[in-house]
Amino acid sequence: MTKVRYGIVFMLFITVIINYMDRSNISIAAPFISDELGLDSVQMGLIFSAFGWTYCALQIPGGWVLDKLGNRKTHAYGIAGFSLATLLQGFVSGFSGFFLLRVGLGAFEAPAFPTNSKVAASWFPENERARAVSIYTSGQFVGLAFLTPTLVLLQDSVGWRGLFIVTGIIGIAWAILWYLYYRDPQHSKRINKAEYDYIKEGGAIVESSSDKNEPSARKIGKKDFAAVLSSRKLWGIYLGQFAVTSTLWFFLTWFPTYLVEYRGLTFIKSGLLASLPFLAAFIGVLSSGFLSDFLAKKGISADVARKVPVITGLLLSTSIIGANFVESNSLVILFMCIAFFGNGFASITWVFVSLLAPKRLIGIAGGVFNFIGGTSSIIIPIVIGFLAKGGDFAPALTFIACITFAGALSYLFLVGKIDRVQDYVESESYSAKL
């Protein structure tokens, strides 16, 4: 049996690293951009926010595009688009140009994670899927923990404009490689019959090459959107994803400020300590995926093998509240590492999109899932800023703990038993036959 699927998950891992490289490069370049272009803090804040607004707004349309174009074209066009937007940032001369290009970056990245999820569902049997999701998802933590020093060195060598140009070129090259080398299992010339039969019989969502219901021929209408917005099970994972990403966005935005302004650490020391929770999250997401698949292969039910790691991770994330009750900075970092390890441990949530959504609507369901999760990038920084404005950060950490606890409850009481939501098209077809 060939092992082509392992190469596919490596391609997804690289794609996620490139996603986060193009999201985070502006945080490295920001001081130099502000000085050279004369942008004040308000203008820089608007530039920072531009990505999040379009990224969230276009999640559902992005899922629709995915279901229309399929995995290969959606990723190739999306990666090329956001990489071109990145490259062009190296040539802008003012606020408007930067703002519009960051809007474009968010727009082209919108289908990225729904596509990752659908590729994993196409190539991996159900008893290996959590492992695949954890491997490519770990790319975001690898990027956040290790890529920042690399980008700093790159900017030191070629300047902030060169930073955008080089990272943009890397992404465009990867888009070309993806288009040349990626194929769905039913169209791949590298996979042999043994592997194809193994993944298909294991629950991978593959279609016959002769199937007329190819992605480009599908008609997606209002009933499809209603189907993915009316399911209690799907709302359980949507709300759970908001809880998972809320902790992530605390660490992406307020965590360094918390260490410096509220815990009195120096900027350099806080930078070193801030990397530790990301390493903990990296360990968490990998261990969760491998544990979940191990349990699945042992015949443990999906309700245990898939849900227990996510619920456990969300409950561990509530430990962030422990930082409110200690004075030692070492203990603060310990609680943060436990919380972010839990966040990583819960980050196999994408596996539920492929397990619960109607097979025909995985792209749209993934778009809704990522949209609701992505709204945390807008809501969480603002709410934390409001809660901490009096000089006390304890309410903000309590707020994060409450959200993660609510996320665990959503998996317990809304998601319920792991079984696929019925597709109304299949239901109507069955009724017609009767």
Short mmCIF file of C-alpha atoms in Angstrom, two decimals:
data_model
loop_
_atom_site.label_atom_id
_atom_site.label_comp_id
_atom_site.label_asym_id
_atom_site.label_seq_id
_atom_site.Cartn_x
_atom_site.Cartn_y
_atom_site.Cartn_z
CA MET A 1 0.00 0.00 0.00
CA THR A 2 1.30 3.42 -0.94
CA LYS A 3 1.54 6.20 1.66
CA VAL A 4 0.56 9.18 -0.49
CA ARG A 5 -1.71 10.56 2.24
CA TYR A 6 1.31 11.29 4.44
CA GLY A 7 2.71 13.57 1.76
CA ILE A 8 -0.67 15.30 1.55
CA VAL A 9 -0.73 16.13 5.27
CA PHE A 10 2.82 17.50 4.97
CA MET A 11 1.59 19.79 2.18
CA LEU A 12 -1.21 21.00 4.46
CA PHE A 13 1.33 21.61 7.25
CA ILE A 14 3.44 23.82 4.95
CA THR A 15 0.30 25.63 3.80
CA VAL A 16 -0.66 26.51 7.38
CA ILE A 17 2.85 27.81 8.11
CA ILE A 18 2.61 30.05 5.03
CA ASN A 19 -0.85 31.22 6.15
CA TYR A 20 0.52 32.36 9.49
CA MET A 21 3.74 33.75 8.00
CA ASP A 22 1.69 36.15 5.88
CA ARG A 23 -0.56 37.04 8.82
CA SER A 24 2.26 37.74 11.27
CA ASN A 25 4.89 39.46 9.10
CA ILE A 26 3.21 42.84 9.58
CA SER A 27 3.66 42.62 13.37
CA ILE A 28 7.42 42.41 12.76
CA ALA A 29 7.46 45.24 10.26
CA ALA A 30 4.95 47.55 11.98
CA PRO A 31 7.39 49.92 13.79
CA PHE A 32 9.38 50.47 10.59
CA ILE A 33 6.24 50.93 8.48
CA SER A 34 4.88 53.48 10.93
CA ASP A 35 8.12 55.48 10.93
CA GLU A 36 8.70 55.47 7.18
CA LEU A 37 5.11 56.11 6.07
CA GLY A 38 4.20 58.45 8.95
CA LEU A 39 1.26 56.35 10.17
CA ASP A 40 -0.12 56.96 13.65
CA SER A 41 -1.38 54.32 16.09
CA VAL A 42 -5.00 54.69 14.98
CA GLN A 43 -4.09 54.07 11.35
CA MET A 44 -1.91 51.09 12.29
CA GLY A 45 -4.76 49.70 14.37
CA LEU A 46 -7.08 49.90 11.37
CA ILE A 47 -4.47 48.14 9.22
CA PHE A 48 -4.12 45.37 11.82
CA SER A 49 -7.89 44.87 11.96
CA ALA A 50 -8.43 44.82 8.19
CA PHE A 51 -7.43 41.15 7.86
CA GLY A 52 -9.83 39.92 10.56
CA TRP A 53 -12.94 41.65 9.23
CA THR A 54 -12.77 40.23 5.71
CA TYR A 55 -11.43 36.88 6.89
CA CYS A 56 -14.52 36.42 9.07
CA ALA A 57 -17.02 37.96 6.66
CA LEU A 58 -16.01 35.70 3.79
CA GLN A 59 -15.87 32.37 5.64
CA ILE A 60 -19.28 31.22 4.43
CA PRO A 61 -18.78 32.46 0.84
CA GLY A 62 -15.34 30.83 1.00
CA GLY A 63 -16.96 27.52 1.90
CA TRP A 64 -19.34 27.94 -1.03
CA VAL A 65 -16.37 28.56 -3.36
CA LEU A 66 -14.71 25.42 -2.01
CA ASP A 67 -17.78 23.30 -2.72
CA LYS A 68 -17.94 24.73 -6.25
CA LEU A 69 -14.24 24.59 -7.22
CA GLY A 70 -12.94 21.65 -5.18
CA ASN A 71 -9.78 21.27 -3.11
CA ARG A 72 -7.07 21.70 -5.74
CA LYS A 73 -8.27 24.94 -7.34
CA THR A 74 -9.50 26.59 -4.14
CA HIS A 75 -6.15 26.23 -2.38
CA ALA A 76 -4.09 27.12 -5.44
CA TYR A 77 -6.08 30.29 -6.19
CA GLY A 78 -6.36 31.26 -2.53
CA ILE A 79 -2.65 30.83 -1.73
CA ALA A 80 -1.66 32.69 -4.89
CA GLY A 81 -4.10 35.51 -4.07
CA PHE A 82 -3.05 36.15 -0.49
CA SER A 83 0.64 35.75 -1.42
CA LEU A 84 0.28 38.36 -4.16
CA ALA A 85 -1.41 40.67 -1.64
CA THR A 86 1.55 40.08 0.68
CA LEU A 87 4.13 40.79 -2.03
CA LEU A 88 2.42 44.04 -3.08
CA GLN A 89 2.60 45.34 0.50
CA GLY A 90 6.31 45.77 -0.16
CA PHE A 91 5.51 48.52 -2.69
CA VAL A 92 2.83 50.60 -0.95
CA SER A 93 3.37 54.25 -0.12
CA GLY A 94 0.58 55.04 2.34
CA PHE A 95 -2.31 54.01 4.55
CA SER A 96 -4.89 53.29 1.84
CA GLY A 97 -2.69 50.86 -0.05
CA PHE A 98 -1.81 48.91 3.08
CA PHE A 99 -5.40 48.80 4.29
CA LEU A 100 -6.75 47.50 0.97
CA LEU A 101 -4.04 44.85 0.66
CA ARG A 102 -4.69 43.60 4.19
CA VAL A 103 -8.39 43.40 3.29
CA GLY A 104 -7.37 41.33 0.26
CA LEU A 105 -5.16 39.12 2.39
CA GLY A 106 -8.09 38.27 4.67
CA ALA A 107 -10.38 37.64 1.71
CA PHE A 108 -8.06 35.18 -0.03
CA GLU A 109 -7.21 33.37 3.22
CA ALA A 110 -10.89 32.86 4.09
CA PRO A 111 -11.27 29.41 2.40
CA ALA A 112 -7.90 28.12 3.70
CA PHE A 113 -8.93 26.13 6.78
CA PRO A 114 -12.22 24.81 5.33
CA THR A 115 -10.12 23.52 2.42
CA ASN A 116 -7.60 21.96 4.80
CA SER A 117 -10.44 20.16 6.55
CA LYS A 118 -11.94 18.89 3.32
CA VAL A 119 -8.57 17.69 2.01
CA ALA A 120 -8.03 15.74 5.25
CA ALA A 121 -11.53 14.27 4.97
CA SER A 122 -10.78 13.24 1.38
CA TRP A 123 -7.44 11.58 2.08
CA PHE A 124 -7.68 10.10 5.58
CA PRO A 125 -9.90 7.37 6.99
CA GLU A 126 -11.78 8.35 10.11
CA ASN A 127 -9.40 6.46 12.42
CA GLU A 128 -6.44 8.59 11.20
CA ARG A 129 -8.16 11.92 10.63
CA ALA A 130 -7.60 13.51 14.05
CA ARG A 131 -3.88 12.81 13.70
CA ALA A 132 -3.85 14.47 10.28
CA VAL A 133 -5.76 17.50 11.58
CA SER A 134 -3.41 17.83 14.56
CA ILE A 135 -0.31 17.67 12.32
CA TYR A 136 -1.37 20.42 9.95
CA THR A 137 -2.95 22.53 12.72
CA SER A 138 0.36 22.40 14.61
CA GLY A 139 1.77 24.49 11.77
CA GLN A 140 0.14 27.59 13.29
CA PHE A 141 1.92 27.06 16.61
CA VAL A 142 5.22 26.22 14.88
CA GLY A 143 4.85 29.44 12.96
CA LEU A 144 4.06 31.51 16.04
CA ALA A 145 6.80 29.96 18.20
CA PHE A 146 9.66 29.66 15.69
CA LEU A 147 8.85 31.77 12.65
CA THR A 148 9.00 35.16 14.37
CA PRO A 149 12.80 35.07 14.94
CA THR A 150 13.26 34.00 11.31
CA LEU A 151 11.17 36.91 10.05
CA VAL A 152 13.12 39.32 12.27
CA LEU A 153 16.39 38.13 10.77
CA LEU A 154 14.96 38.36 7.25
CA GLN A 155 13.81 41.93 7.82
CA ASP A 156 17.22 42.82 9.25
CA SER A 157 18.78 41.59 5.99
CA VAL A 158 16.38 42.96 3.35
CA GLY A 159 14.30 45.61 5.16
CA TRP A 160 10.55 45.66 5.79
CA ARG A 161 9.69 46.00 2.11
CA GLY A 162 11.93 43.07 1.27
CA LEU A 163 10.24 41.07 4.05
CA PHE A 164 6.87 41.35 2.33
CA ILE A 165 8.30 40.70 -1.12
CA VAL A 166 10.24 37.58 -0.09
CA THR A 167 7.37 36.05 1.92
CA GLY A 168 4.98 36.81 -0.94
CA ILE A 169 7.24 35.08 -3.47
CA ILE A 170 7.49 32.03 -1.21
CA GLY A 171 3.70 31.80 -1.09
CA ILE A 172 3.26 32.19 -4.85
CA ALA A 173 5.83 29.43 -5.45
CA TRP A 174 3.93 27.19 -3.04
CA ALA A 175 0.60 27.90 -4.83
CA ILE A 176 2.17 26.72 -8.09
CA LEU A 177 3.55 23.57 -6.45
CA TRP A 178 0.17 22.83 -4.88
CA TYR A 179 -1.61 23.12 -8.25
CA LEU A 180 0.99 20.94 -9.97
CA TYR A 181 1.19 18.17 -7.38
CA TYR A 182 -2.10 18.00 -5.47
CA ARG A 183 -4.91 15.75 -6.67
CA ASP A 184 -7.89 14.31 -4.85
CA PRO A 185 -7.56 10.54 -4.28
CA GLN A 186 -9.85 9.58 -7.17
CA HIS A 187 -7.68 11.59 -9.59
CA SER A 188 -4.22 10.87 -8.15
CA LYS A 189 -1.80 8.81 -10.26
CA ARG A 190 0.49 8.21 -7.27
CA ILE A 191 -1.98 6.35 -5.07
CA ASN A 192 -2.42 2.62 -5.64
CA LYS A 193 -5.61 0.62 -5.28
CA ALA A 194 -4.66 -0.71 -1.85
CA GLU A 195 -4.34 2.75 -0.31
CA TYR A 196 -7.40 4.05 -2.15
CA ASP A 197 -9.53 1.17 -0.89
CA TYR A 198 -8.10 1.58 2.62
CA ILE A 199 -9.01 5.25 2.96
CA LYS A 200 -12.38 4.88 1.23
CA GLU A 201 -13.46 1.88 3.30
CA GLY A 202 -12.23 3.75 6.39
CA GLY A 203 -14.66 6.59 5.78
CA ALA A 204 -12.66 9.05 3.65
CA ILE A 205 -14.97 11.20 1.55
CA VAL A 206 -13.94 10.27 -1.98
CA GLU A 207 -15.97 10.08 -5.14
CA SER A 208 -15.76 7.89 -8.16
CA SER A 209 -13.92 9.48 -11.10
CA SER A 210 -17.03 8.85 -13.18
CA ASP A 211 -19.34 10.46 -10.65
CA LYS A 212 -21.22 13.24 -12.36
CA ASN A 213 -21.66 15.06 -9.07
CA GLU A 214 -18.24 16.72 -9.25
CA PRO A 215 -17.66 19.91 -7.22
CA SER A 216 -17.90 22.15 -10.28
CA ALA A 217 -21.34 20.72 -11.15
CA ARG A 218 -22.94 21.06 -7.74
CA LYS A 219 -25.68 23.56 -7.17
CA ILE A 220 -25.52 25.22 -3.76
CA GLY A 221 -28.66 27.08 -2.71
CA LYS A 222 -30.51 28.63 0.21
CA LYS A 223 -31.58 25.25 1.58
CA ASP A 224 -27.93 24.23 1.86
CA PHE A 225 -27.12 27.24 4.02
CA ALA A 226 -30.27 26.63 6.07
CA ALA A 227 -29.18 23.02 6.62
CA VAL A 228 -25.83 23.96 8.17
CA LEU A 229 -27.35 26.77 10.24
CA SER A 230 -30.26 24.84 11.74
CA SER A 231 -28.49 21.81 13.21
CA ARG A 232 -28.04 21.67 16.99
CA LYS A 233 -25.02 19.38 16.59
CA LEU A 234 -23.29 21.77 14.22
CA TRP A 235 -24.03 24.73 16.49
CA GLY A 236 -22.34 22.77 19.26
CA ILE A 237 -19.07 22.67 17.33
CA TYR A 238 -19.48 26.26 16.09
CA LEU A 239 -19.72 27.57 19.66
CA GLY A 240 -16.96 25.22 20.77
CA GLN A 241 -14.70 26.65 18.08
CA PHE A 242 -15.37 30.18 19.32
CA ALA A 243 -14.21 29.03 22.77
CA VAL A 244 -11.02 27.46 21.38
CA THR A 245 -10.09 30.49 19.26
CA SER A 246 -10.88 32.91 22.10
CA THR A 247 -7.94 31.57 24.10
CA LEU A 248 -5.76 31.68 20.98
CA TRP A 249 -6.56 35.34 20.34
CA PHE A 250 -5.78 36.26 23.94
CA PHE A 251 -2.27 34.89 23.41
CA LEU A 252 -1.96 36.51 19.97
CA THR A 253 -2.91 39.97 21.19
CA TRP A 254 -2.90 40.73 24.92
CA PHE A 255 -0.53 38.17 26.42
CA PRO A 256 2.76 40.10 25.91
CA THR A 257 1.10 43.29 27.17
CA TYR A 258 -0.17 41.40 30.22
CA LEU A 259 3.36 40.24 31.03
CA VAL A 260 4.94 43.68 30.59
CA GLU A 261 2.30 46.08 31.92
CA TYR A 262 0.51 43.95 34.49
CA ARG A 263 3.33 41.64 35.63
CA GLY A 264 6.22 44.07 35.32
CA LEU A 265 8.49 42.00 33.06
CA THR A 266 10.97 43.60 30.68
CA PHE A 267 10.14 43.54 26.97
CA ILE A 268 12.98 41.14 26.11
CA LYS A 269 12.23 38.77 28.97
CA SER A 270 8.52 38.79 28.18
CA GLY A 271 9.30 37.91 24.58
CA LEU A 272 11.25 34.85 25.66
CA LEU A 273 8.61 33.75 28.16
CA ALA A 274 5.78 34.37 25.68
CA SER A 275 7.15 31.64 23.41
CA LEU A 276 6.74 28.94 26.11
CA PRO A 277 2.91 28.70 25.93
CA PHE A 278 3.12 28.37 22.13
CA LEU A 279 5.51 25.44 22.54
CA ALA A 280 3.10 23.94 25.06
CA ALA A 281 0.25 24.35 22.56
CA PHE A 282 2.36 22.69 19.85
CA ILE A 283 2.88 19.67 22.12
CA GLY A 284 -0.81 19.70 23.03
CA VAL A 285 -2.17 19.62 19.50
CA LEU A 286 0.12 16.81 18.37
CA SER A 287 -0.49 14.66 21.44
CA SER A 288 -4.25 15.16 21.13
CA GLY A 289 -4.38 14.04 17.52
CA PHE A 290 -2.28 10.93 18.07
CA LEU A 291 -4.18 10.02 21.24
CA SER A 292 -7.55 10.46 19.53
CA ASP A 293 -6.59 8.22 16.59
CA PHE A 294 -5.03 5.66 18.94
CA LEU A 295 -8.34 5.40 20.81
CA ALA A 296 -10.27 5.18 17.54
CA LYS A 297 -8.06 2.34 16.25
CA LYS A 298 -8.59 0.48 19.52
CA GLY A 299 -12.31 0.44 18.77
CA ILE A 300 -13.23 3.18 21.23
CA SER A 301 -16.37 5.01 20.12
CA ALA A 302 -16.08 8.36 18.34
CA ASP A 303 -17.92 9.97 21.23
CA VAL A 304 -14.95 9.15 23.46
CA ALA A 305 -12.04 9.14 20.98
CA ARG A 306 -12.96 12.49 19.39
CA LYS A 307 -14.87 14.42 22.04
CA VAL A 308 -12.84 13.61 25.16
CA PRO A 309 -9.60 15.33 23.95
CA VAL A 310 -11.52 18.48 22.98
CA ILE A 311 -13.52 18.65 26.21
CA THR A 312 -10.41 17.89 28.28
CA GLY A 313 -8.46 20.59 26.44
CA LEU A 314 -11.16 23.20 26.99
CA LEU A 315 -11.34 22.35 30.69
CA LEU A 316 -7.55 22.62 30.97
CA SER A 317 -7.76 26.06 29.34
CA THR A 318 -9.87 27.28 32.25
CA SER A 319 -6.68 27.02 34.37
CA ILE A 320 -5.76 30.45 32.97
CA ILE A 321 -7.77 31.84 35.88
CA GLY A 322 -5.09 30.48 38.26
CA ALA A 323 -2.81 33.37 37.26
CA ASN A 324 -5.14 35.66 39.21
CA PHE A 325 -4.19 34.02 42.49
CA VAL A 326 -0.38 33.84 42.34
CA GLU A 327 2.34 36.47 42.63
CA SER A 328 5.28 34.51 41.22
CA ASN A 329 5.89 35.12 37.52
CA SER A 330 7.07 31.54 37.19
CA LEU A 331 3.69 30.32 38.40
CA VAL A 332 1.93 32.74 36.07
CA ILE A 333 3.80 31.26 33.10
CA LEU A 334 3.04 27.76 34.38
CA PHE A 335 -0.71 28.45 34.42
CA MET A 336 -0.46 30.05 30.97
CA CYS A 337 1.41 27.01 29.62
CA ILE A 338 -1.22 24.64 31.04
CA ALA A 339 -4.00 26.78 29.55
CA PHE A 340 -2.40 26.96 26.11
CA PHE A 341 -1.46 23.27 26.20
CA GLY A 342 -5.18 22.71 26.74
CA ASN A 343 -5.95 25.01 23.83
CA GLY A 344 -3.67 22.94 21.61
CA PHE A 345 -5.15 19.71 22.99
CA ALA A 346 -8.62 20.95 21.98
CA SER A 347 -7.54 22.09 18.52
CA ILE A 348 -8.53 18.92 16.65
CA THR A 349 -12.02 20.45 16.45
CA TRP A 350 -11.86 20.54 12.64
CA VAL A 351 -12.28 16.77 12.62
CA PHE A 352 -15.90 17.28 13.71
CA VAL A 353 -16.72 19.24 10.55
CA SER A 354 -15.97 16.18 8.42
CA LEU A 355 -17.66 13.81 10.89
CA LEU A 356 -20.90 15.74 11.43
CA ALA A 357 -21.63 17.88 8.36
CA PRO A 358 -23.51 16.39 5.39
CA LYS A 359 -20.83 15.13 2.99
CA ARG A 360 -22.09 17.39 0.22
CA LEU A 361 -21.87 20.48 2.44
CA ILE A 362 -18.57 20.09 4.27
CA GLY A 363 -17.19 23.24 2.63
CA ILE A 364 -20.13 25.43 3.69
CA ALA A 365 -20.23 23.95 7.18
CA GLY A 366 -16.48 24.52 7.47
CA GLY A 367 -17.00 28.12 6.43
CA VAL A 368 -19.64 28.70 9.12
CA PHE A 369 -17.44 26.90 11.67
CA ASN A 370 -14.41 29.06 10.86
CA PHE A 371 -16.51 32.25 10.62
CA ILE A 372 -17.88 31.87 14.14
CA GLY A 373 -14.46 30.91 15.46
CA GLY A 374 -12.91 33.83 13.59
CA THR A 375 -15.24 36.39 15.17
CA SER A 376 -13.18 35.93 18.33
CA SER A 377 -10.36 37.80 16.57
CA ILE A 378 -12.59 40.88 16.67
CA ILE A 379 -14.56 40.38 19.88
CA ILE A 380 -11.95 39.07 22.33
CA PRO A 381 -9.31 41.85 22.02
CA ILE A 382 -11.98 44.54 22.40
CA VAL A 383 -13.70 42.93 25.41
CA ILE A 384 -10.39 42.26 27.16
CA GLY A 385 -9.33 45.86 26.60
CA PHE A 386 -12.57 47.04 28.20
CA LEU A 387 -12.28 44.65 31.17
CA ALA A 388 -8.64 45.56 31.84
CA LYS A 389 -8.94 49.34 31.44
CA GLY A 390 -9.09 49.88 35.19
CA GLY A 391 -5.61 48.42 35.65
CA ASP A 392 -6.81 45.01 36.85
CA PHE A 393 -6.40 42.10 34.43
CA ALA A 394 -8.14 39.53 36.65
CA PRO A 395 -11.63 40.06 35.11
CA ALA A 396 -10.19 39.49 31.64
CA LEU A 397 -8.62 36.15 32.59
CA THR A 398 -11.85 35.12 34.33
CA PHE A 399 -13.73 36.01 31.14
CA ILE A 400 -11.49 33.71 29.05
CA ALA A 401 -11.91 30.88 31.57
CA CYS A 402 -15.70 31.21 31.46
CA ILE A 403 -15.77 31.08 27.66
CA THR A 404 -13.65 27.93 27.54
CA PHE A 405 -15.84 26.27 30.17
CA ALA A 406 -18.92 27.13 28.10
CA GLY A 407 -17.19 25.57 25.08
CA ALA A 408 -16.75 22.31 26.96
CA LEU A 409 -20.45 22.36 27.86
CA SER A 410 -21.40 22.88 24.21
CA TYR A 411 -19.61 19.64 23.25
CA LEU A 412 -21.26 17.80 26.10
CA PHE A 413 -24.85 18.96 25.65
CA LEU A 414 -25.26 20.34 22.10
CA VAL A 415 -23.07 18.05 19.99
CA GLY A 416 -24.27 14.90 21.71
CA LYS A 417 -23.72 11.60 19.89
CA ILE A 418 -21.27 11.70 16.98
CA ASP A 419 -23.26 10.93 13.84
CA ARG A 420 -23.61 12.78 10.56
CA VAL A 421 -26.33 15.38 10.13
CA GLN A 422 -28.76 14.14 7.50
CA ASP A 423 -28.59 15.87 4.13
CA TYR A 424 -32.02 17.14 3.17
CA VAL A 425 -31.30 16.21 -0.48
CA GLU A 426 -30.79 12.58 0.49
CA SER A 427 -33.90 12.76 2.67
CA GLU A 428 -36.00 14.16 -0.18
CA SER A 429 -34.62 11.52 -2.54
CA TYR A 430 -35.52 8.77 -0.07
CA SER A 431 -39.04 10.16 0.39
CA ALA A 432 -39.52 10.30 -3.39
CA LYS A 433 -38.58 6.63 -3.70
CA LEU A 434 -41.16 5.71 -1.07
#
